[in-house]
mmCIF file of C-alpha atoms in Angstrom:
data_model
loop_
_atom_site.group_PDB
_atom_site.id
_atom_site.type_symbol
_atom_site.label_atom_id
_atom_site.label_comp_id
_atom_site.label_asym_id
_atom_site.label_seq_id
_atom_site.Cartn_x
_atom_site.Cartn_y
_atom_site.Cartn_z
ATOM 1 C CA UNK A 21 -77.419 -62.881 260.239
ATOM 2 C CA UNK A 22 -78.487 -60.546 263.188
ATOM 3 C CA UNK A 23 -81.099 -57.924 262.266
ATOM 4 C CA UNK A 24 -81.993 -55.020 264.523
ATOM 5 C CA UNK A 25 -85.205 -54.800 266.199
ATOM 6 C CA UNK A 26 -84.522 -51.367 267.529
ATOM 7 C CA UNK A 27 -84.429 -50.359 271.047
ATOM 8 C CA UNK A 28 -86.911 -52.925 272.751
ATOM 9 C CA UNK A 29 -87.814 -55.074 276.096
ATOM 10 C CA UNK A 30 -87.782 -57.784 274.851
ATOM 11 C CA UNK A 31 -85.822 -59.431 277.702
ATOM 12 C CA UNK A 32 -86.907 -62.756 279.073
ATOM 13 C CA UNK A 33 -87.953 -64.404 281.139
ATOM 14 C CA UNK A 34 -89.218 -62.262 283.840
ATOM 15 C CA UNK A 35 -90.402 -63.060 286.862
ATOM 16 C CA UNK A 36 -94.081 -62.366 287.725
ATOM 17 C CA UNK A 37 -94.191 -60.280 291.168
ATOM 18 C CA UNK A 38 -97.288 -59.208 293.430
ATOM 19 C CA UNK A 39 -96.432 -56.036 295.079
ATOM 20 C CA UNK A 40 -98.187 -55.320 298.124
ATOM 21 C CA UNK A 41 -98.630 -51.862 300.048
ATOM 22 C CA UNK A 42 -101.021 -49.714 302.393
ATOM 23 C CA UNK A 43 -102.011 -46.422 301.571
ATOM 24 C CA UNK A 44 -101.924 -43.261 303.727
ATOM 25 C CA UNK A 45 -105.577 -44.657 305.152
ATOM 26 C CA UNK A 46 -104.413 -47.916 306.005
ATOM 27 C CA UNK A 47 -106.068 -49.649 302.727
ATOM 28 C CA UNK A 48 -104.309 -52.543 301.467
ATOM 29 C CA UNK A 49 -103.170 -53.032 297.978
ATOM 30 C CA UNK A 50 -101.559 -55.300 295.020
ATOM 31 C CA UNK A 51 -100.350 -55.231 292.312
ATOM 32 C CA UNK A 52 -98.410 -56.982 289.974
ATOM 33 C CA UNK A 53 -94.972 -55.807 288.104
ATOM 34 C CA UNK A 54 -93.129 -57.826 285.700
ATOM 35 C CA UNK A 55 -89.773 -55.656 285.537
ATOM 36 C CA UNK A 56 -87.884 -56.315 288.920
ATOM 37 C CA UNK A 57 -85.858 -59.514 290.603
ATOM 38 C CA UNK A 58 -82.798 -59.224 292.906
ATOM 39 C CA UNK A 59 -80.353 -57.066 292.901
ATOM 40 C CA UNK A 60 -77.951 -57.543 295.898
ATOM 41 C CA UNK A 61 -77.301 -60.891 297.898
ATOM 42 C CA UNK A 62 -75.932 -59.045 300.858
ATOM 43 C CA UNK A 63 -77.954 -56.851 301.647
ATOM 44 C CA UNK A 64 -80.550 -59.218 299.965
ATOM 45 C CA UNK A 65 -82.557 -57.058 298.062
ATOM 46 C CA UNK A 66 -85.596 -56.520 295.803
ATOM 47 C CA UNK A 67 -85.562 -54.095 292.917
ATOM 48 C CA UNK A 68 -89.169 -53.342 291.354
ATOM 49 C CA UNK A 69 -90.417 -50.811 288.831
ATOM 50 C CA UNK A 70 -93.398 -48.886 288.819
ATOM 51 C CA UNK A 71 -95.173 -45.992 286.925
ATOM 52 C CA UNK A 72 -95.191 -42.546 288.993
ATOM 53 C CA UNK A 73 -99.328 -42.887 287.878
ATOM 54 C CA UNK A 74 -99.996 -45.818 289.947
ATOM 55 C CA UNK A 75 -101.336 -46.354 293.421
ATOM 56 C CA UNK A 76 -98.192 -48.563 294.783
ATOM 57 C CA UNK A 77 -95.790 -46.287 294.004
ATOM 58 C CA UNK A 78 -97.546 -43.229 296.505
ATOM 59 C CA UNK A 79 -97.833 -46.193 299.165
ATOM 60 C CA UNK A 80 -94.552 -47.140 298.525
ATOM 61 C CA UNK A 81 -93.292 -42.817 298.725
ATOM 62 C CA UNK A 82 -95.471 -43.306 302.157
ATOM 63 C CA UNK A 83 -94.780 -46.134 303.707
ATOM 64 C CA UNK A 84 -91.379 -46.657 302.907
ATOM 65 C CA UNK A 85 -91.874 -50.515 302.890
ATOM 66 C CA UNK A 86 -93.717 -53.539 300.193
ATOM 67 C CA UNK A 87 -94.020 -57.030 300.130
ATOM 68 C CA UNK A 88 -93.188 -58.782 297.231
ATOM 69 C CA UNK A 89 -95.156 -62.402 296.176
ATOM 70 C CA UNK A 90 -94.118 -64.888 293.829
ATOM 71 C CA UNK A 91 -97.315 -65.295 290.839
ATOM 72 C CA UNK A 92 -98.127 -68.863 291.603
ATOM 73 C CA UNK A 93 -100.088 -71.247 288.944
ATOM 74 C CA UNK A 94 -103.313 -71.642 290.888
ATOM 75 C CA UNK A 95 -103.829 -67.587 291.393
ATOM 76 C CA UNK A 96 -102.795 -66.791 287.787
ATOM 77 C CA UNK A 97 -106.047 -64.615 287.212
ATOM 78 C CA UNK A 98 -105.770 -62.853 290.292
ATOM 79 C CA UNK A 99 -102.006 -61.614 289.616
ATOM 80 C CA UNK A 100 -103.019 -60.506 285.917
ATOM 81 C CA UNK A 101 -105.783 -59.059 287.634
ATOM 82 C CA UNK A 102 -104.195 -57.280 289.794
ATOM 83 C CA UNK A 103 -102.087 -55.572 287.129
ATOM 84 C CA UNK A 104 -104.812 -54.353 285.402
ATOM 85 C CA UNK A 105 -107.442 -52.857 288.039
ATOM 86 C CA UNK A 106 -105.977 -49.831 290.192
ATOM 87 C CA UNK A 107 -106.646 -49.934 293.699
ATOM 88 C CA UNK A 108 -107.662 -45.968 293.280
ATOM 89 C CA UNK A 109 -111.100 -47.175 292.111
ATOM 90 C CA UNK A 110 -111.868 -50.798 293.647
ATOM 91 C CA UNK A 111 -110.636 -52.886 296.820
ATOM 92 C CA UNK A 112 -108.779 -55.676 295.237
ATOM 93 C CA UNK A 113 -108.972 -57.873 298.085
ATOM 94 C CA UNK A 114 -112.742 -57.988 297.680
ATOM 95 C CA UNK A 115 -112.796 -58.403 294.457
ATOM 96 C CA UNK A 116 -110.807 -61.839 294.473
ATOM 97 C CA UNK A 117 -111.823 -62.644 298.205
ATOM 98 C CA UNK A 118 -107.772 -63.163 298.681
ATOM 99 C CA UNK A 119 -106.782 -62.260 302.528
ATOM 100 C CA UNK A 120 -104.460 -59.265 303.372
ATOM 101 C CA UNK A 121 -102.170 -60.039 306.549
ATOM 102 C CA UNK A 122 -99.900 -57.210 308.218
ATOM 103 C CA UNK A 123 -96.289 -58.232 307.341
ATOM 104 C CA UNK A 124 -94.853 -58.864 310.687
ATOM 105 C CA UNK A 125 -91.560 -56.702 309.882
ATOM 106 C CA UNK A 126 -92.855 -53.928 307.758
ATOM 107 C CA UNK A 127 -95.845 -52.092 307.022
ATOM 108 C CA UNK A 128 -97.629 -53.841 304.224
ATOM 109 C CA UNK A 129 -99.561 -56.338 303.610
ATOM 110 C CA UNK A 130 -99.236 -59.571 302.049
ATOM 111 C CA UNK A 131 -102.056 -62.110 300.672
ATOM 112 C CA UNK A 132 -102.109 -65.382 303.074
ATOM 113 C CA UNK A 133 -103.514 -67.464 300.325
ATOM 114 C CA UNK A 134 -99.727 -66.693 297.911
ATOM 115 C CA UNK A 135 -96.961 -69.576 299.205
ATOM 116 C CA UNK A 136 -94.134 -67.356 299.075
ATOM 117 C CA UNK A 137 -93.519 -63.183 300.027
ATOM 118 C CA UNK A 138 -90.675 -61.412 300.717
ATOM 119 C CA UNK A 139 -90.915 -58.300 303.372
ATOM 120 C CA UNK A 140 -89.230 -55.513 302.160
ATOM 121 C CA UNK A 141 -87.833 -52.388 303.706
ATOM 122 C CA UNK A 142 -87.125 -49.584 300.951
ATOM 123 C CA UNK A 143 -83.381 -48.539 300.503
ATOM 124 C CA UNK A 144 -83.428 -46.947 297.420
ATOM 125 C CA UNK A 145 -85.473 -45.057 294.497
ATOM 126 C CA UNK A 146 -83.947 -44.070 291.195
ATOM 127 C CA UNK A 147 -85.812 -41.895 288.482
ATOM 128 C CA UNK A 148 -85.212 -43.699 285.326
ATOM 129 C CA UNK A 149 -88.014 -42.133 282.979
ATOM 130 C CA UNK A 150 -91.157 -43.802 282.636
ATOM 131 C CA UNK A 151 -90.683 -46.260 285.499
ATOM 132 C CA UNK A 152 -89.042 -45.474 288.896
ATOM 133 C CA UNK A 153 -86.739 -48.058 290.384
ATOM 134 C CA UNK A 154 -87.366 -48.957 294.149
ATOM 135 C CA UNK A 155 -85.060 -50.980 295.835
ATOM 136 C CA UNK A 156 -86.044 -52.920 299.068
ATOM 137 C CA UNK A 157 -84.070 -54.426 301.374
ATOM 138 C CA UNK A 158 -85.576 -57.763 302.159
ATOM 139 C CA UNK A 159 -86.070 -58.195 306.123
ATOM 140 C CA UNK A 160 -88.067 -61.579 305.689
ATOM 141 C CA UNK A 161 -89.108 -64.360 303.498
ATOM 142 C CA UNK A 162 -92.289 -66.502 304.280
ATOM 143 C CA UNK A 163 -93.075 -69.549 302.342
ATOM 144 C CA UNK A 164 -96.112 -71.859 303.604
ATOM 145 C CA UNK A 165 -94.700 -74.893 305.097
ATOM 146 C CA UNK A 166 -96.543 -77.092 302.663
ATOM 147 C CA UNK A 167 -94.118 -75.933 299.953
ATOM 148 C CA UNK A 168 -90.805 -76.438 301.620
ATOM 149 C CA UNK A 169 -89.323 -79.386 300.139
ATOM 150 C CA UNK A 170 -86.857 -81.686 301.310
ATOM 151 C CA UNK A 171 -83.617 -80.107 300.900
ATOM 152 C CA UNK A 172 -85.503 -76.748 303.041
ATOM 153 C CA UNK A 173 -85.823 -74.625 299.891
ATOM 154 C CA UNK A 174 -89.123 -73.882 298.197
ATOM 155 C CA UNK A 175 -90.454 -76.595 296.346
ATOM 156 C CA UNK A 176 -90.449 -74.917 292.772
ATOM 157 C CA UNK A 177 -92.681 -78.332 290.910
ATOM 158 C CA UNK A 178 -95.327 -77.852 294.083
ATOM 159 C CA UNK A 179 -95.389 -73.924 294.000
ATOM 160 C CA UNK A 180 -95.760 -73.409 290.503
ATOM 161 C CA UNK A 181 -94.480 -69.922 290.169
ATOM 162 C CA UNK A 182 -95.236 -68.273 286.562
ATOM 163 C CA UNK A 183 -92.433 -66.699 284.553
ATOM 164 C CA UNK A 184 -93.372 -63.917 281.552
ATOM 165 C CA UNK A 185 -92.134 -63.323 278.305
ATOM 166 C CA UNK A 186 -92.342 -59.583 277.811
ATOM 167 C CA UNK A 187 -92.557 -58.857 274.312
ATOM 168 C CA UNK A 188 -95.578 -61.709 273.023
ATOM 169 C CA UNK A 189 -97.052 -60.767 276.935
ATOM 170 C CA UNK A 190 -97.343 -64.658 277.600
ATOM 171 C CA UNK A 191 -97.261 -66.448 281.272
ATOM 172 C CA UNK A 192 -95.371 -69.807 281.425
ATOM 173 C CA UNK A 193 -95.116 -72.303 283.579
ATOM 174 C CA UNK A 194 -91.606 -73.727 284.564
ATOM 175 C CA UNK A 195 -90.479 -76.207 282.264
ATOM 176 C CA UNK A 196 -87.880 -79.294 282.943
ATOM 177 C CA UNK A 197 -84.774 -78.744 285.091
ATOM 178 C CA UNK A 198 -81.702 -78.544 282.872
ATOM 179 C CA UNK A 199 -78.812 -78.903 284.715
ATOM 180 C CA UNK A 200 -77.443 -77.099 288.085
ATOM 181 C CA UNK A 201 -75.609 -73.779 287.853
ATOM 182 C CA UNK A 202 -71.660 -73.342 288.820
ATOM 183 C CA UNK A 203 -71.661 -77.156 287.715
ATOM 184 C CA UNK A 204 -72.506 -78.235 284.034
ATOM 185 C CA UNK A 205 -69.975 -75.083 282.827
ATOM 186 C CA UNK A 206 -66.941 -77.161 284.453
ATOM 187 C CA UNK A 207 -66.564 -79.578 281.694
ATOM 188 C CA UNK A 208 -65.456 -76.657 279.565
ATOM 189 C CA UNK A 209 -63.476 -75.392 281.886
ATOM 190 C CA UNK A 210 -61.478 -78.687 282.156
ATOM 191 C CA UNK A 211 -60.663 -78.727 278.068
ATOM 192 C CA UNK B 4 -99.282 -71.440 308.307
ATOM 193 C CA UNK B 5 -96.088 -69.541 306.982
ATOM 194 C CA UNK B 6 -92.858 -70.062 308.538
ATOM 195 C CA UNK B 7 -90.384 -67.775 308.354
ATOM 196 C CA UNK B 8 -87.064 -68.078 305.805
ATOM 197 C CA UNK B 9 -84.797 -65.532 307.060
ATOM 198 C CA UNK B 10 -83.939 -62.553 304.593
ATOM 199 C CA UNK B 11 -83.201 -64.933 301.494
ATOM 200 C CA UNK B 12 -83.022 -64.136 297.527
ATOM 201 C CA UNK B 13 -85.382 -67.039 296.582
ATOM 202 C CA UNK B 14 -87.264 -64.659 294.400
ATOM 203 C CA UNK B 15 -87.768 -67.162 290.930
ATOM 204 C CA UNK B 16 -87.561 -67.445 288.079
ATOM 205 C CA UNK B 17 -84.693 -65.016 287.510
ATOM 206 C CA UNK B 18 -82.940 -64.558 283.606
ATOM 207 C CA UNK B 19 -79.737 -66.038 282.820
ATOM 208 C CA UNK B 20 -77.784 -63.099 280.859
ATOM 209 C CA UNK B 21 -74.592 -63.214 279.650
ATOM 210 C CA UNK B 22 -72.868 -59.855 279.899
ATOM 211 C CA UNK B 23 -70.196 -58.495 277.214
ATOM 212 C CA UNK B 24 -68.208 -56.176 277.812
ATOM 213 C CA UNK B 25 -64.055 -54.707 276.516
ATOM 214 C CA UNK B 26 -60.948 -54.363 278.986
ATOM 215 C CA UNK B 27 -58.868 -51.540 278.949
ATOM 216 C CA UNK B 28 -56.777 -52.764 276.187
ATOM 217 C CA UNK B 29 -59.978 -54.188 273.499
ATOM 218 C CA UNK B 30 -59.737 -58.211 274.934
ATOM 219 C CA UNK B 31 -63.663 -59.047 274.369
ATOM 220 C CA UNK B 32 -65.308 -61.083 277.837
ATOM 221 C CA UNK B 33 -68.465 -62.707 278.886
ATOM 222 C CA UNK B 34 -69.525 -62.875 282.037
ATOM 223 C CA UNK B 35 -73.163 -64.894 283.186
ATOM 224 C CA UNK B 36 -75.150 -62.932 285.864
ATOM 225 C CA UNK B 37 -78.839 -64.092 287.163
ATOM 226 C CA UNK B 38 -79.821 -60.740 289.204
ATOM 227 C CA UNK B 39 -80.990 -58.514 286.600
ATOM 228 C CA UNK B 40 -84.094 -57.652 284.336
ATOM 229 C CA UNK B 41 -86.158 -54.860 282.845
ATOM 230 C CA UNK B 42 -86.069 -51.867 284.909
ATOM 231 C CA UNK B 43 -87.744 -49.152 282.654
ATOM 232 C CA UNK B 44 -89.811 -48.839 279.240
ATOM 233 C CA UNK B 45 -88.783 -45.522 278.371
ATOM 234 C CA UNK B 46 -86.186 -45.071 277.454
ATOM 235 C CA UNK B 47 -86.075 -48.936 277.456
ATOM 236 C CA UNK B 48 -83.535 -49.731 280.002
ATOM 237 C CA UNK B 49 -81.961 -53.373 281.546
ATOM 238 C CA UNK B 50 -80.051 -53.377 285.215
ATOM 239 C CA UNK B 51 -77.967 -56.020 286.189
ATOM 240 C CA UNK B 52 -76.269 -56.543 289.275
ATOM 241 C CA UNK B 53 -72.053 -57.231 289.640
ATOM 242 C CA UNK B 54 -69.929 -58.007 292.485
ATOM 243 C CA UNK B 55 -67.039 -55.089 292.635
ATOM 244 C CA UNK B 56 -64.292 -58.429 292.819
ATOM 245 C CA UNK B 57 -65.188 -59.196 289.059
ATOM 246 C CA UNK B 58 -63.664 -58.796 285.608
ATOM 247 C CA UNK B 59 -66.735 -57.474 284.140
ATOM 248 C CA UNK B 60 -67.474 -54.782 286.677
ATOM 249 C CA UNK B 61 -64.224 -53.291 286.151
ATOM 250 C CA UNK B 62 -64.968 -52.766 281.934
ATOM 251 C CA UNK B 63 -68.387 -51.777 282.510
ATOM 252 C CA UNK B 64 -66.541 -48.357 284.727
ATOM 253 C CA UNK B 65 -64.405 -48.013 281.938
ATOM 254 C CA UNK B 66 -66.148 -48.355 279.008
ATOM 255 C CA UNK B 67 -69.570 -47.334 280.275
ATOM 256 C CA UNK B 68 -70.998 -49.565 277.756
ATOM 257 C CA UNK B 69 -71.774 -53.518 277.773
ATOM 258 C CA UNK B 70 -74.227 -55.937 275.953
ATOM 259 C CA UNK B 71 -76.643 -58.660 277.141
ATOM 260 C CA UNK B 72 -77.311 -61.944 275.721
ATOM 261 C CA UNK B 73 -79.940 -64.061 276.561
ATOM 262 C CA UNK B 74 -78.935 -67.438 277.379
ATOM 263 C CA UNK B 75 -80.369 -70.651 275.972
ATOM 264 C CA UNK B 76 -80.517 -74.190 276.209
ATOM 265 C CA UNK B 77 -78.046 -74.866 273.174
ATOM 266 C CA UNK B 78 -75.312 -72.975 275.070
ATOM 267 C CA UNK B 79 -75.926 -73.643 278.620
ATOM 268 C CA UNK B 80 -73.022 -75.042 279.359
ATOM 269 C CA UNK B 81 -70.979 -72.340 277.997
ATOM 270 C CA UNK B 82 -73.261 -69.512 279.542
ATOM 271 C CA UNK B 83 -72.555 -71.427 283.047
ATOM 272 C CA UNK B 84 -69.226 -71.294 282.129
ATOM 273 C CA UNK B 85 -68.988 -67.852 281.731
ATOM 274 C CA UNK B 86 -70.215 -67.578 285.825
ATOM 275 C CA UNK B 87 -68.034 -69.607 287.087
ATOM 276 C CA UNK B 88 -64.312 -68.661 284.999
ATOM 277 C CA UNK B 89 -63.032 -65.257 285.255
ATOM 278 C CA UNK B 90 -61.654 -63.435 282.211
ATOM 279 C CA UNK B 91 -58.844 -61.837 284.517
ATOM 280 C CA UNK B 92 -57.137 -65.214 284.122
ATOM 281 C CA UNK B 93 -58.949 -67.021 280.937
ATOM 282 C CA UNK B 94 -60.232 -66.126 277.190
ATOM 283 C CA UNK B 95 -63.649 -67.178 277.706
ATOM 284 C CA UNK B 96 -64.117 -67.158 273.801
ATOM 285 C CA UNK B 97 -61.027 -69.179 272.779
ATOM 286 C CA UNK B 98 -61.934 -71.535 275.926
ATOM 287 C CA UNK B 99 -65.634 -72.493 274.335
ATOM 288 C CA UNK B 100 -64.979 -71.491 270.271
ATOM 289 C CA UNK B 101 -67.819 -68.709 270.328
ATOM 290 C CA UNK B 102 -67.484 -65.803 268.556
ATOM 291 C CA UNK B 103 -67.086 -61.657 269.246
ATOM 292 C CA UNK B 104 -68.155 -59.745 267.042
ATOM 293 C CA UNK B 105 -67.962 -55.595 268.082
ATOM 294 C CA UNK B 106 -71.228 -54.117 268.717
ATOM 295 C CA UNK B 107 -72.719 -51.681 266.447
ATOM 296 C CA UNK B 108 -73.490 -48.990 268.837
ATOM 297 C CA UNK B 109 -71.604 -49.254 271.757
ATOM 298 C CA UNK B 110 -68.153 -50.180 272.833
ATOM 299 C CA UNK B 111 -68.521 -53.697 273.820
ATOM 300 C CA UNK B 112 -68.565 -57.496 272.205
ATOM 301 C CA UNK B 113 -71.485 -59.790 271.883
ATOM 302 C CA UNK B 114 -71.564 -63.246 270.800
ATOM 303 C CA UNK B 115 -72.639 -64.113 267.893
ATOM 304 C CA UNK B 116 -73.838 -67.790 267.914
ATOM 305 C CA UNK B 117 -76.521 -66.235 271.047
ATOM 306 C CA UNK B 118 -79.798 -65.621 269.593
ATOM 307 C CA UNK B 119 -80.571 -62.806 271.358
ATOM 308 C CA UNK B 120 -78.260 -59.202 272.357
ATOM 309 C CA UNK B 121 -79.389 -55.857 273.804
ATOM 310 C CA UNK B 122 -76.708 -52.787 273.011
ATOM 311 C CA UNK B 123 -76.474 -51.040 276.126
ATOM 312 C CA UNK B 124 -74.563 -47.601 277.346
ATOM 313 C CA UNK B 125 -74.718 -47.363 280.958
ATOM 314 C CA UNK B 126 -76.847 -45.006 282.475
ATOM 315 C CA UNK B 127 -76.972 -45.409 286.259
ATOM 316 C CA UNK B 128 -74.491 -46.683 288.773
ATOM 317 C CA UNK B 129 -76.182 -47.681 292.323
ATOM 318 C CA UNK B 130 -74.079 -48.660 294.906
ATOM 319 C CA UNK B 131 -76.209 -51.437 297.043
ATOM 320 C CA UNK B 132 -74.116 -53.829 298.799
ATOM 321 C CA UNK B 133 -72.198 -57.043 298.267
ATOM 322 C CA UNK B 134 -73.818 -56.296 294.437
ATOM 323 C CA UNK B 135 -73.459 -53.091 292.190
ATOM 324 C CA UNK B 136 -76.180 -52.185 289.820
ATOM 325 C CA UNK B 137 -75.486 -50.598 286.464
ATOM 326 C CA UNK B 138 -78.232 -49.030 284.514
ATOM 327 C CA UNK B 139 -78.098 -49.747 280.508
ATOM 328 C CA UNK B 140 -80.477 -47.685 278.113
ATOM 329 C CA UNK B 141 -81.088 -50.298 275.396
ATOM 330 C CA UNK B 142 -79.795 -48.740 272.131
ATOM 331 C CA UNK B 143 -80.664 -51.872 270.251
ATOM 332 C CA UNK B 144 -81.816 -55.372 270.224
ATOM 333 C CA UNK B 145 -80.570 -57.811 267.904
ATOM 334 C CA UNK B 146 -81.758 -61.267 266.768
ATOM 335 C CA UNK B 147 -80.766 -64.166 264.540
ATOM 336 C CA UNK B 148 -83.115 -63.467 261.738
ATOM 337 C CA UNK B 149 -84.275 -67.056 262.173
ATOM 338 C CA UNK B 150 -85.721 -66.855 265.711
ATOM 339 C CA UNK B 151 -87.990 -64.030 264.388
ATOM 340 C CA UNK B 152 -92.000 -65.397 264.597
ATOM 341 C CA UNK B 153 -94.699 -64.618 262.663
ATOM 342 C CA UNK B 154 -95.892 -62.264 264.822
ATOM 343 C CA UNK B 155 -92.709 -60.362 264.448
ATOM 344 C CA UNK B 156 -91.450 -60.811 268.219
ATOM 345 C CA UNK B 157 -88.605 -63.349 269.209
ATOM 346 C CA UNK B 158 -90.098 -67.154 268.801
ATOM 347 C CA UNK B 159 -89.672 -68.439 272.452
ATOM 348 C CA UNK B 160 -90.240 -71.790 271.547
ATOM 349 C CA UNK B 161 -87.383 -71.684 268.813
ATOM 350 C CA UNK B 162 -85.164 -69.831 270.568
ATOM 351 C CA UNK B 163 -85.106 -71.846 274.039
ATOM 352 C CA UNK B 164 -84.290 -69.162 276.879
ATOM 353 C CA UNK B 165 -82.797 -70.382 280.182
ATOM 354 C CA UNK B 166 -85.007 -69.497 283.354
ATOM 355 C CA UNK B 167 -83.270 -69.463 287.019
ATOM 356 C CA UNK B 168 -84.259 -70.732 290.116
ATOM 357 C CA UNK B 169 -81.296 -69.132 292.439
ATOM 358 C CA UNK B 170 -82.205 -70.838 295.547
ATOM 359 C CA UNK B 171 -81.842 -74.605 294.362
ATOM 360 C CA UNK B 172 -79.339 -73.374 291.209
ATOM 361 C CA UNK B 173 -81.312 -75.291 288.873
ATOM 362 C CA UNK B 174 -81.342 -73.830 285.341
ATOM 363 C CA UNK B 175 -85.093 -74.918 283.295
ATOM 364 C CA UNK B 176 -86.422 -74.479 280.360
ATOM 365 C CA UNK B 177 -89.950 -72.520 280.002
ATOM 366 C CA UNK B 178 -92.765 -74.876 279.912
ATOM 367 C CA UNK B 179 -96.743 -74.697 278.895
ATOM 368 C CA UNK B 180 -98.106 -71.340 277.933
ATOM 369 C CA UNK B 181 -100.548 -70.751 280.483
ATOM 370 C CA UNK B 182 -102.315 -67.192 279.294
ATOM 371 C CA UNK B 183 -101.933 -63.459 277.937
ATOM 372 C CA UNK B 184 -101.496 -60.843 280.624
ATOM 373 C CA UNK B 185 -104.056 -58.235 280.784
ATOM 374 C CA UNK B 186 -106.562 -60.438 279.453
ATOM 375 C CA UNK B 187 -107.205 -63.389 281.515
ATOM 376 C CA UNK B 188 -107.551 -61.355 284.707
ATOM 377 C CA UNK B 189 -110.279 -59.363 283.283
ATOM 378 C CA UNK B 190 -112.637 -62.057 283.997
ATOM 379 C CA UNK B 191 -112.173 -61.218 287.708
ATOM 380 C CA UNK B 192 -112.605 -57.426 286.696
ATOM 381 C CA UNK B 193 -116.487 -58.274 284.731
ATOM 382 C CA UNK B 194 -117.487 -59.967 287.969
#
């Protein structure tokens, strides 16, 4: 029997993304988001979400352009960190001692100590409510060579990227691998 | 040193969700997508992302209305299933046995052996690319009474959600809880 929690986010997982941006001065910024993912293979591109309040979205109204990082394991504090300070009041670069880098295709930033960061180009923003929607276009990915595994994609059991469950406000890590997509579904569609 | 990917969609994890939706003439499909998430708070809102070419896209302009399960491990096969068949040509619930029962808000099925459903009415259509994004205001989320915790929020470990990892198409299960967001950062913020 189904019973009706009302009209909640309770969606899961989500993925755990460092946003990165310059303001009008040139400062660079982070901060992390839990609603967005991909929303287009071709043009790739990045949707995030953001409060009209926060820092990243006026850099993001300026500068037309983010960088997106996957939350990795080993900078776990740093990410939640960076979605609770704003970088109106502190430099959070100093504050962690992470390293911002000029994207080469866009103008953000992105941390050289994260594995993997996507250069985005922004395409679209929607007014939802609360949150606006930006889309980005993504011009580049960078991974650090170290993580590439074998088959040339990024090694997921090295990288350690953290997923979120919403509603309880929990990180994760990956778990097992279960089986591969457009596969495992092809015994039922032999019955 | 970073090394360049190329404009790729290995953003991870990504959801699975299993989108319900009518035809034109009431015959109840399921369709799996990966590229979608929370987009707003208020008013609570999902997007997910459709190729034009497919079944599902088509209901979701006509009805303006579809649901979204949450996939987990029990049904993985069926949930890949649901990506790879199309219901132009098959009955996706006579094929794997599941169930559809009408939605209580909106004009669209859900399944009702999946744990997990979010009632949406489509907000927002956003022409991108390859991919079209609808908008869905949550109406309601429903859960097998069962999979409720203690803590009155969906019990993750009971309930089993899938988590994506496009690039390598591997489907996993979530792993160790690693911390709460917007608390384990804050002992960067006391420093």
């Amino acid at each position: 029997m189904k019973k009706s929690m009302g009209a909640k986010t309770l969606l899961m997982p989500t993925p755990v993304l460092v946003i990165g941006t310059y303001d009008a001065a040139g400062k660079p910024n982070v901060m992390t988001v839990a609603w967005g993912g991909i929303c287009c293979s071709e043009p790739p591109c990045i949707n995030i979400s953001l409060r009209k309040a926060t820092y990243t979205y006026e850099n993001i109204i300026e500068k037309k352009a983010f960088t997106v990082h996957i939350a990795v394991e080993p900078y776990i504090k740093e990410a939640d960190y960076f979605g609770i300070a704003s970088g109106r009041s502190v430099d959070k670069f100093s504050a962690t001692g992470l390293t911002p880098v000029k994207a080469e295709f866009v103008d953000a930033p992105y941390i050289k100590e994260f594995p993997l960061v996507f250069e985005c180009a922004l395409l679209h923003t929607i007014e939802i409510g609360l949150h606006t929607q930006f889309i980005g276009m993504i011009v580049d990915a960078k991974i650090d060579e170290e993580m590439i595994a074998a088959n040339g994609f990024p090694d997921v059991e090295k990288m350690k990227p953290l997923a979120f469950a919403p509603s309880i406000r929990d990180y994760y890590s990956f778990g097992k691998v279960l089986g591969k997509a457009f596969r495992i579904g092809k015994q039922i569609q032999k019955l």
